[in-house]
GROMACS .gro file of C-alpha atoms in nm:
model
   66
    1UNK     CA    1  10.855   9.477  11.545
    2UNK     CA    2  11.050   9.551  11.849
    3UNK     CA    3  10.752   9.454  12.068
    4UNK     CA    4  10.676   9.134  11.870
    5UNK     CA    5  11.027   8.981  11.815
    6UNK     CA    6  11.108   8.938  12.185
    7UNK     CA    7  10.785   8.737  12.233
    8UNK     CA    8  10.884   8.479  11.969
    9UNK     CA    9  11.008   8.156  12.110
   10UNK     CA   10  11.080   7.801  11.963
   11UNK     CA   11  10.755   7.646  12.074
   12UNK     CA   12  10.550   7.928  11.922
   13UNK     CA   13  10.746   7.943  11.600
   14UNK     CA   14  10.714   7.562  11.568
   15UNK     CA   15  10.335   7.561  11.605
   16UNK     CA   16  10.139   7.480  11.295
   17UNK     CA   17   9.958   7.799  11.171
   18UNK     CA   18   9.577   7.742  11.197
   19UNK     CA   19   9.428   7.552  10.899
   20UNK     CA   20   9.757   7.565  10.703
   21UNK     CA   21  10.036   7.329  10.613
   22UNK     CA   22  10.325   7.536  10.755
   23UNK     CA   23  10.449   7.662  11.087
   24UNK     CA   24  10.440   8.014  11.244
   25UNK     CA   25  10.813   8.031  11.179
   26UNK     CA   26  10.782   7.929  10.818
   27UNK     CA   27  10.513   8.193  10.769
   28UNK     CA   28  10.730   8.456  10.919
   29UNK     CA   29  11.018   8.372  10.677
   30UNK     CA   30  10.767   8.383  10.389
   31UNK     CA   31  10.639   8.732  10.482
   32UNK     CA   32  10.994   8.876  10.499
   33UNK     CA   33  11.094   8.707  10.173
   34UNK     CA   34  10.766   8.812   9.991
   35UNK     CA   35  10.843   9.184  10.077
   36UNK     CA   36  11.185   9.138   9.923
   37UNK     CA   37  11.017   9.001   9.610
   38UNK     CA   38  10.800   9.303   9.573
   39UNK     CA   39  11.097   9.537   9.629
   40UNK     CA   40  11.270   9.358   9.328
   41UNK     CA   41  10.964   9.389   9.109
   42UNK     CA   42  10.935   9.769   9.179
   43UNK     CA   43  11.308   9.820   9.112
   44UNK     CA   44  11.287   9.636   8.790
   45UNK     CA   45  10.982   9.846   8.671
   46UNK     CA   46  11.168  10.161   8.768
   47UNK     CA   47  11.481  10.053   8.586
   48UNK     CA   48  11.267   9.962   8.282
   49UNK     CA   49  11.111  10.310   8.278
   50UNK     CA   50  11.462  10.468   8.288
   51UNK     CA   51  11.462  10.569   8.655
   52UNK     CA   52  11.789  10.566   8.843
   53UNK     CA   53  11.820  10.272   9.086
   54UNK     CA   54  12.081  10.197   9.344
   55UNK     CA   55  12.226   9.903   9.544
   56UNK     CA   56  11.961   9.760   9.775
   57UNK     CA   57  12.175   9.534   9.992
   58UNK     CA   58  12.149   9.633  10.366
   59UNK     CA   59  12.534   9.591  10.374
   60UNK     CA   60  12.575   9.880  10.135
   61UNK     CA   61  12.335  10.092  10.341
   62UNK     CA   62  12.547  10.041  10.652
   63UNK     CA   63  12.869  10.124  10.461
   64UNK     CA   64  12.708  10.436  10.352
   65UNK     CA   65  12.628  10.539  10.708
   66UNK     CA   66  12.995  10.536  10.799
   0.00000   0.00000   0.00000
């Protein structure tokens, strides 16, 4: 990710993804958001099965590192 992110610029992110009705930037947002959706689904299943779960917000992770 550290190698890819610096290569992203406005013109590239604004380009229409090949054969699709969205831009590269919109696809990037979708990929990140979709991963979050799956994380929530897994946590819900774990909770329903009685497994302990914990706060998932990155903010709380950072606070825990202090």
